[in-house]
C-alpha positions as MATLAB code, in Angstrom:
seq = 'METEMKEKIEETVRKILERSDMSETTEYQIRKQASEKMGLDLSQPEYKAFVRNVVNSFLEEQEEKSRKDQDQDHEEEEQEAKNLDEEYDDEGNLIVCKLSDKRRVTIQDFRGKTLVSIREYYKKDGKELPTAKGMSLTEEQWSVFKKNVPAIEKAVKKMESRIM';
ca = [
     111.205  101.449  138.399;
     107.970   99.336  138.128;
     106.393   98.593  134.927;
     103.180  100.156  135.985;
     104.839  103.464  136.893;
     106.739  103.448  133.618;
     103.431  103.081  131.638;
     101.829  105.982  133.561;
     104.921  108.363  133.085;
     105.049  107.401  129.327;
     101.416  107.920  128.943;
     101.548  111.376  130.627;
     104.653  112.407  128.733;
     103.174  111.391  125.407;
      99.998  113.388  126.090;
     102.039  116.423  126.942;
     104.176  115.968  123.824;
     101.130  115.615  121.597;
      99.883  119.028  122.698;
     103.192  120.790  122.648;
     105.050  122.806  120.073;
     108.193  120.666  119.724;
     110.144  123.575  118.004;
     109.827  125.505  121.271;
     109.495  122.965  123.959;
     112.383  121.382  125.906;
     112.801  118.168  127.580;
     112.991  119.883  130.890;
     109.732  121.620  130.388;
     108.069  118.300  129.432;
     109.471  116.700  132.466;
     108.333  119.452  134.695;
     104.756  119.474  133.264;
     104.711  115.606  133.747;
     105.959  115.963  137.415;
     103.228  118.498  138.193;
     100.474  116.442  136.561;
     101.493  113.223  138.349;
     102.603  114.691  141.638;
     105.926  112.864  141.219;
     109.451  114.194  141.225;
     110.751  113.256  137.759;
     114.176  115.025  138.200;
     115.936  111.993  139.762;
     118.462  110.428  137.332;
     116.478  107.196  136.791;
     113.191  109.217  135.862;
     115.156  111.800  133.766;
     116.644  109.162  131.662;
     113.315  107.372  131.223;
     111.572  110.641  130.181;
     114.409  111.372  127.858;
     113.883  107.956  126.103;
     110.192  108.667  125.796;
     110.851  112.113  124.321;
     113.337  110.680  121.778;
     111.139  107.749  120.906;
     108.163  110.283  120.304;
     110.375  112.597  118.224;
     111.627  109.662  116.063;
     108.120  108.474  115.405;
     107.006  111.947  114.435;
     109.964  112.227  111.982;
     109.131  109.010  110.523;
     105.461  109.840  110.192;
     106.381  113.219  108.566;
     108.640  111.412  106.048;
     105.965  108.876  105.159;
     103.394  111.618  104.800;
     105.817  113.606  102.557;
     106.603  110.537  100.401;
     102.900  109.863  100.040;
     102.139  113.516   99.110;
     104.967  113.450   96.616;
     103.665  110.185   95.064;
     100.071  111.644   94.898;
     101.332  114.763   93.330;
     103.229  112.896   90.814;
     100.273  110.612   89.846;
      98.002  113.645   89.712;
     100.527  115.382   87.317;
     100.913  112.277   85.340;
      97.074  111.792   85.070;
      96.599  115.411   84.062;
      99.477  115.548   81.538;
      98.661  112.265   79.733;
      96.223  112.092   77.002;
      95.169  108.939   75.119;
      93.677  108.557   71.619;
      90.606  106.526   70.846;
      92.785  103.510   70.305;
      94.429  103.840   73.728;
      97.797  105.214   72.484;
      99.659  107.859   74.497;
      99.436  111.243   72.761;
     102.834  112.901   73.157;
     101.904  116.052   71.380;
      99.711  117.427   68.552;
     101.670  118.876   65.764;
      98.539  120.270   64.081;
      94.684  119.526   64.134;
      95.322  116.425   62.024;
      98.797  115.259   63.024;
     100.133  113.946   66.164;
     102.964  111.930   67.867;
     101.903  109.074   69.717;
     103.545  106.165   71.597;
     101.891  102.707   70.992;
     102.407   99.098   71.544;
     102.263   97.053   68.313;
     102.861   93.385   68.433;
     104.951   93.755   71.705;
     107.011   96.562   70.268;
     107.012  100.169   71.368;
     106.593  102.537   68.494;
     106.888  106.250   68.076;
     104.227  107.204   65.477;
     103.954  110.441   63.669;
     100.900  110.376   61.524;
      97.782  112.116   60.271;
      94.361  111.395   61.732;
      90.767  111.617   60.434;
      87.410  111.753   62.097;
      84.886  108.869   61.522;
      81.669  108.418   63.586;
      82.972  110.876   66.180;
      86.300  109.090   66.659;
      89.801  110.192   65.524;
      91.506  107.344   63.579;
      95.053  107.062   62.053;
      95.522  107.313   58.324;
      98.088  105.480   56.331;
      99.991  108.864   56.072;
     102.740  108.737   58.558;
     105.488  106.576   59.985;
     106.005  104.517   63.081;
     109.613  104.224   64.450;
     110.932  101.366   66.628;
     112.934  102.367   69.850;
     116.235  101.801   67.791;
     115.043  104.020   64.893;
     113.883  106.735   67.267;
     117.223  106.745   68.969;
     119.060  107.249   65.587;
     116.621  109.947   64.643;
     116.979  111.672   68.019;
     120.687  111.555   67.722;
     120.579  113.220   64.344;
     118.134  116.145   65.307;
     121.105  118.626   65.572;
     122.324  117.811   62.030;
     118.690  118.123   60.842;
     118.300  121.477   62.485;
     121.564  122.735   60.973;
     120.430  121.523   57.539;
     117.063  123.309   57.981;
     118.852  126.501   59.079;
     121.239  126.438   56.074;
     118.340  125.876   53.695;
     116.262  128.603   55.172;
     119.288  130.950   54.832;
     119.456  130.185   51.104;
     115.836  130.923   50.633;
     115.996  134.193   52.313;
];
């Protein structure tokens, strides 16, 4: 089969594929439509194999495109969620949660170390600034604290039961 003929068949088949519902269309239907459009019998083994390769190539390209689109959509959704969920204070520290109007938990970088800060804030000139009241934990200290949260909860429940 000549190169020029292959190019014409591929172009015709691809145009048909682009307009077709691939969940309902068969290779036979594509080949039949291309035959009618070109006025050429594509049911001969050489043409059949060529059309099959064009169809398979087209389907693989569509799957790859779909995968890339899904990946991109997923990344965009994650970024949007991240941007919506994250709030920063006036000093650029990530606010993890607000414990009250004046207390909050933030993640900050201080002299190259990541700190979990739990402290009170006050307002000055329209800005919320941290007070000296509070604490900042290094990653190691935070890990120790986190590991001991169940023991702290148990002790709180025990104390509450004594009070009531």
